[in-house]
Amino acid sequence: MKKILVIEDTIEQSSLVADLLKEKGCAYLVAKNLAEASFAIQSASFDGVLTDLHFPEKEGASVTPPCGFAVLVMCAEKSLPVVVVSDIDHHFADYAKVVVNGIAKLHATGKIPFVMDSKDWPKGIQLLEEVMI
Amino acid sequence: MKIMVILGGSHIMSETMAEAYKKATPKMLKCGVSGNEVTPFSDHEIIVTTPEEALGTFLEHSPDKLIFAGTFNDGNEFPPFILVQRILTQSMDGDRSRFLYMNPISVLPFHKEPNFFLFMDIVGMANWFGLS
């Protein structure tokens, strides 16, 4: 059974991805902010991570960089497969891509797939399955 | 049904006491105070863990229900139990029929191991989970 960490701050979205993971027979934990995500990554073993980039409750409206970048660095340090599923403002998209690709170079897999649609969890799960192999 | 009991407070006991506490909890739930009873928990799997190990145990066993037994309301303790509590309840969709706070759980006399009594409201817990 694959063990997945889901990092998503909205209940609607985390419930959606949870249902998809249950259908696939995965065990999962849900973290809603950077503190919870960091604690979970340090405290338990996971096969993969699905993460949003923005956790507004912790970041505020205009703070950059988003907390999700810190999660990606933690995953890179632990060689933990990770996929980003997040809406990106078009002003921010190029910057986000550059940062995610830069962090990917630190990752053992060399890849951090990026789904630029916060509702497309099926695609995120599919990409995570590919990088977990 | 798999029921995971997370024992807060085991970190402040001696190792021997904490081990005894962990062993006693499923016996108490399944066999009652006398150790020879049938309780609403008798036919169910009881998994006991500590806050430190709770996330890993949860992933390993995918329990149907959770019991937070003991003190989980002090976020200043290490490890940060409040994070364990939040992550696990979120991972159960915040569904209050799937988790229960048992606070306080009492182990008496606390320092006279191994002669201790474990007080748990078995009937109350069973009612909460619809087991009785």
Short mmCIF file of C-alpha atoms in Angstrom, two decimals:
data_model
loop_
_atom_site.label_atom_id
_atom_site.label_comp_id
_atom_site.label_asym_id
_atom_site.label_seq_id
_atom_site.Cartn_x
_atom_site.Cartn_y
_atom_site.Cartn_z
CA MET A 1 0.00 0.00 0.00
CA LYS A 2 1.46 3.35 -1.05
CA LYS A 3 1.63 6.01 1.64
CA ILE A 4 0.87 9.50 0.41
CA LEU A 5 1.03 12.89 2.07
CA VAL A 6 -1.53 15.38 0.75
CA ILE A 7 -0.79 19.05 1.48
CA GLU A 8 -3.85 21.13 0.71
CA ASP A 9 -5.53 23.80 2.80
CA THR A 10 -9.10 23.59 1.53
CA ILE A 11 -11.37 20.84 2.85
CA GLU A 12 -13.21 20.45 -0.44
CA GLN A 13 -10.02 19.75 -2.35
CA SER A 14 -8.43 17.52 0.29
CA SER A 15 -11.63 15.45 0.45
CA LEU A 16 -11.59 15.11 -3.31
CA VAL A 17 -8.02 13.85 -3.46
CA ALA A 18 -8.62 11.63 -0.42
CA ASP A 19 -11.48 9.88 -2.24
CA LEU A 20 -9.28 9.32 -5.27
CA LEU A 21 -6.47 7.90 -3.15
CA LYS A 22 -8.91 5.61 -1.29
CA GLU A 23 -10.11 4.25 -4.62
CA LYS A 24 -6.52 3.42 -5.48
CA GLY A 25 -6.00 1.66 -2.15
CA CYS A 26 -3.48 4.21 -0.88
CA ALA A 27 -2.99 5.21 2.76
CA TYR A 28 -2.75 8.96 3.20
CA LEU A 29 -2.41 11.81 5.62
CA VAL A 30 -3.67 15.35 5.09
CA ALA A 31 -1.64 18.41 6.14
CA LYS A 32 -3.06 21.90 5.74
CA ASN A 33 -0.12 24.19 6.28
CA LEU A 34 3.66 24.27 6.36
CA ALA A 35 3.95 23.40 10.06
CA GLU A 36 1.82 20.29 9.65
CA ALA A 37 3.52 19.31 6.41
CA SER A 38 6.97 19.72 7.89
CA PHE A 39 6.03 17.71 10.98
CA ALA A 40 4.48 14.92 8.90
CA ILE A 41 7.49 14.65 6.58
CA GLN A 42 9.85 14.45 9.56
CA SER A 43 7.66 12.06 11.56
CA ALA A 44 6.51 9.42 9.09
CA SER A 45 7.63 7.63 5.95
CA PHE A 46 5.83 8.36 2.72
CA ASP A 47 6.11 7.02 -0.80
CA GLY A 48 5.02 10.31 -2.33
CA VAL A 49 3.66 13.80 -1.76
CA LEU A 50 0.92 15.76 -3.48
CA THR A 51 1.12 19.43 -2.62
CA ASP A 52 -0.48 22.74 -3.31
CA LEU A 53 1.92 25.68 -3.53
CA HIS A 54 -0.10 28.24 -1.61
CA PHE A 55 -1.29 27.91 1.95
CA PRO A 56 -2.98 31.31 2.40
CA GLU A 57 -3.81 30.88 6.08
CA LYS A 58 -0.09 30.92 6.82
CA GLU A 59 1.24 33.10 4.04
CA GLY A 60 -1.12 36.02 3.95
CA ALA A 61 -2.35 37.41 0.67
CA SER A 62 0.80 38.94 -0.76
CA VAL A 63 3.71 37.06 0.71
CA THR A 64 6.13 35.35 -1.62
CA PRO A 65 7.59 32.85 -2.01
CA PRO A 66 4.75 30.48 -1.23
CA CYS A 67 5.14 27.90 1.52
CA GLY A 68 4.90 25.13 -1.06
CA PHE A 69 8.46 25.86 -2.17
CA ALA A 70 9.68 24.93 1.31
CA VAL A 71 7.79 21.65 1.05
CA LEU A 72 9.48 20.92 -2.27
CA VAL A 73 12.91 21.52 -0.74
CA MET A 74 12.10 19.14 2.13
CA CYS A 75 11.00 16.50 -0.38
CA ALA A 76 14.18 17.01 -2.40
CA GLU A 77 16.30 16.58 0.73
CA LYS A 78 14.55 13.28 1.46
CA SER A 79 14.41 12.15 -2.19
CA LEU A 80 10.66 11.94 -1.73
CA PRO A 81 8.67 11.92 -4.98
CA VAL A 82 6.46 14.99 -5.14
CA VAL A 83 3.94 16.53 -7.52
CA VAL A 84 2.62 20.09 -7.35
CA VAL A 85 -1.10 20.61 -7.99
CA SER A 86 -1.84 24.31 -7.81
CA ASP A 87 -3.49 27.21 -9.55
CA ILE A 88 -0.95 29.80 -10.55
CA ASP A 89 -1.67 33.42 -11.27
CA HIS A 90 -0.40 34.25 -14.77
CA HIS A 91 1.85 36.97 -13.31
CA PHE A 92 3.43 34.38 -11.10
CA ALA A 93 3.52 31.37 -13.41
CA ASP A 94 6.94 31.94 -14.96
CA TYR A 95 8.55 32.61 -11.59
CA ALA A 96 6.93 29.51 -10.07
CA LYS A 97 8.05 27.30 -12.95
CA VAL A 98 11.63 28.51 -12.63
CA VAL A 99 11.70 27.89 -8.88
CA VAL A 100 10.07 24.46 -9.11
CA ASN A 101 12.42 23.41 -11.90
CA GLY A 102 15.36 24.72 -9.88
CA ILE A 103 14.36 22.69 -6.83
CA ALA A 104 13.81 19.67 -9.10
CA LYS A 105 17.51 19.78 -9.93
CA LEU A 106 18.21 19.15 -6.24
CA HIS A 107 15.87 16.15 -6.24
CA ALA A 108 17.20 12.63 -6.80
CA THR A 109 14.57 12.01 -9.49
CA GLY A 110 15.37 15.33 -11.18
CA LYS A 111 11.64 15.81 -11.62
CA ILE A 112 8.90 17.71 -9.86
CA PRO A 113 5.83 17.52 -12.10
CA PHE A 114 3.61 20.60 -11.94
CA VAL A 115 -0.14 20.45 -12.61
CA MET A 116 -1.33 24.04 -13.01
CA ASP A 117 -4.92 23.33 -12.09
CA SER A 118 -5.72 23.03 -8.40
CA LYS A 119 -8.67 20.74 -9.14
CA ASP A 120 -6.91 18.29 -11.42
CA TRP A 121 -5.98 15.76 -8.72
CA PRO A 122 -6.44 12.78 -11.07
CA LYS A 123 -3.65 14.17 -13.22
CA GLY A 124 -1.55 14.84 -10.13
CA ILE A 125 -2.00 11.29 -8.89
CA GLN A 126 -1.17 9.91 -12.31
CA LEU A 127 2.06 11.92 -12.45
CA LEU A 128 2.94 10.92 -8.89
CA GLU A 129 2.54 7.25 -9.81
CA GLU A 130 5.00 7.84 -12.65
CA VAL A 131 7.66 9.49 -10.49
CA MET A 132 7.24 6.93 -7.68
CA ILE A 133 8.29 4.11 -10.01
CA MET B 1 -13.19 -2.75 12.73
CA LYS B 2 -9.73 -1.33 13.44
CA ILE B 3 -9.60 1.10 16.33
CA MET B 4 -6.38 2.99 16.97
CA VAL B 5 -5.77 4.31 20.48
CA ILE B 6 -3.16 7.04 20.83
CA LEU B 7 -1.85 7.19 24.36
CA GLY B 8 -0.90 10.69 25.35
CA GLY B 9 1.19 10.93 28.48
CA SER B 10 3.30 7.83 27.86
CA HIS B 11 6.27 10.13 27.27
CA ILE B 12 6.30 11.20 30.90
CA MET B 13 6.20 7.65 32.27
CA SER B 14 9.08 5.30 32.77
CA GLU B 15 9.68 2.96 29.87
CA THR B 16 8.37 0.01 31.88
CA MET B 17 5.25 1.88 32.83
CA ALA B 18 4.63 3.06 29.29
CA GLU B 19 4.98 -0.49 27.97
CA ALA B 20 2.60 -1.80 30.62
CA TYR B 21 0.17 0.99 29.75
CA LYS B 22 0.32 0.07 26.07
CA LYS B 23 -0.25 -3.62 26.79
CA ALA B 24 -3.05 -2.96 29.25
CA THR B 25 -5.10 -0.73 26.96
CA PRO B 26 -6.27 -3.33 24.40
CA LYS B 27 -6.85 -5.87 27.20
CA MET B 28 -8.92 -3.34 29.07
CA LEU B 29 -11.01 -2.50 26.02
CA LYS B 30 -11.49 -6.08 24.87
CA CYS B 31 -11.69 -7.96 28.19
CA GLY B 32 -12.93 -5.32 30.61
CA VAL B 33 -11.79 -4.56 34.14
CA SER B 34 -11.79 -8.18 35.30
CA GLY B 35 -9.87 -9.27 32.22
CA ASN B 36 -12.53 -11.87 31.65
CA GLU B 37 -15.48 -10.00 30.22
CA VAL B 38 -17.01 -9.57 26.80
CA THR B 39 -17.11 -5.88 25.92
CA PRO B 40 -18.31 -4.04 22.82
CA PHE B 41 -14.66 -3.93 21.77
CA SER B 42 -14.04 -7.68 22.10
CA ASP B 43 -14.54 -8.44 18.42
CA HIS B 44 -12.54 -5.51 17.13
CA GLU B 45 -8.88 -4.96 16.45
CA ILE B 46 -7.26 -2.53 18.88
CA ILE B 47 -4.04 -0.85 17.82
CA VAL B 48 -2.19 1.12 20.47
CA THR B 49 0.35 3.76 19.64
CA THR B 50 2.03 6.85 21.05
CA PRO B 51 1.81 10.39 19.69
CA GLU B 52 5.38 10.09 18.46
CA GLU B 53 4.53 7.04 16.35
CA ALA B 54 0.92 7.87 15.57
CA LEU B 55 1.32 9.13 12.00
CA GLY B 56 3.32 6.08 10.95
CA THR B 57 0.93 3.72 12.72
CA PHE B 58 -2.04 5.39 11.06
CA LEU B 59 -0.48 4.96 7.61
CA GLU B 60 0.45 1.36 8.38
CA HIS B 61 -2.96 0.23 9.63
CA SER B 62 -5.53 2.63 8.11
CA PRO B 63 -7.77 2.44 11.19
CA ASP B 64 -11.52 3.00 10.98
CA LYS B 65 -11.70 4.88 14.28
CA LEU B 66 -9.35 6.84 16.52
CA ILE B 67 -9.31 7.35 20.25
CA PHE B 68 -7.14 10.19 21.54
CA ALA B 69 -6.55 8.98 25.07
CA GLY B 70 -4.92 11.38 27.47
CA THR B 71 -3.73 14.91 27.17
CA PHE B 72 -3.62 16.27 23.67
CA ASN B 73 -4.36 19.87 24.34
CA ASP B 74 -0.89 21.18 25.07
CA GLY B 75 0.76 22.33 21.88
CA ASN B 76 3.86 23.37 23.78
CA GLU B 77 4.86 19.83 24.59
CA PHE B 78 7.33 18.02 22.44
CA PRO B 79 6.49 16.28 20.22
CA PRO B 80 3.77 18.70 19.19
CA PHE B 81 0.73 16.61 19.93
CA ILE B 82 -1.57 19.27 18.57
CA LEU B 83 -0.11 18.69 15.10
CA VAL B 84 -0.62 14.94 15.43
CA GLN B 85 -4.20 15.57 16.42
CA ARG B 86 -4.87 17.99 13.55
CA ILE B 87 -3.23 15.88 10.87
CA LEU B 88 -5.05 12.71 11.91
CA THR B 89 -8.47 14.30 12.26
CA GLN B 90 -8.08 16.06 8.90
CA SER B 91 -7.10 12.73 7.41
CA MET B 92 -10.46 11.39 8.59
CA ASP B 93 -12.24 14.28 6.86
CA GLY B 94 -12.96 15.83 10.25
CA ASP B 95 -15.68 13.19 10.67
CA ARG B 96 -16.47 13.28 14.39
CA SER B 97 -18.07 9.85 14.29
CA ARG B 98 -14.61 8.45 13.55
CA PHE B 99 -12.60 9.94 16.39
CA LEU B 100 -13.06 10.45 20.08
CA TYR B 101 -11.23 12.41 22.73
CA MET B 102 -10.81 10.60 26.03
CA ASN B 103 -9.40 13.16 28.39
CA PRO B 104 -8.37 12.47 31.02
CA ILE B 105 -7.43 8.85 30.98
CA SER B 106 -6.23 7.84 34.41
CA VAL B 107 -3.49 5.48 35.41
CA LEU B 108 -3.43 5.01 39.17
CA PRO B 109 -1.41 4.78 41.25
CA PHE B 110 0.84 6.48 38.77
CA HIS B 111 4.23 5.66 40.21
CA LYS B 112 3.62 2.20 41.63
CA GLU B 113 4.22 0.14 38.56
CA PRO B 114 3.19 -2.42 37.59
CA ASN B 115 0.25 -2.41 40.02
CA PHE B 116 -1.91 0.11 38.29
CA PHE B 117 -5.48 0.48 37.21
CA LEU B 118 -6.48 1.81 33.88
CA PHE B 119 -9.75 3.68 33.87
CA MET B 120 -11.45 3.97 30.54
CA ASP B 121 -15.10 4.65 29.89
CA ILE B 122 -15.60 1.55 27.76
CA VAL B 123 -19.35 1.91 27.48
CA GLY B 124 -19.11 5.59 26.60
CA MET B 125 -16.54 4.93 23.93
CA ALA B 126 -18.50 2.04 22.49
CA ASN B 127 -21.63 4.17 22.36
CA TRP B 128 -19.76 6.91 20.53
CA PHE B 129 -18.64 4.48 17.85
CA GLY B 130 -21.98 2.67 17.72
CA LEU B 131 -20.47 -0.58 18.95
CA SER B 132 -22.66 -1.28 21.94
#
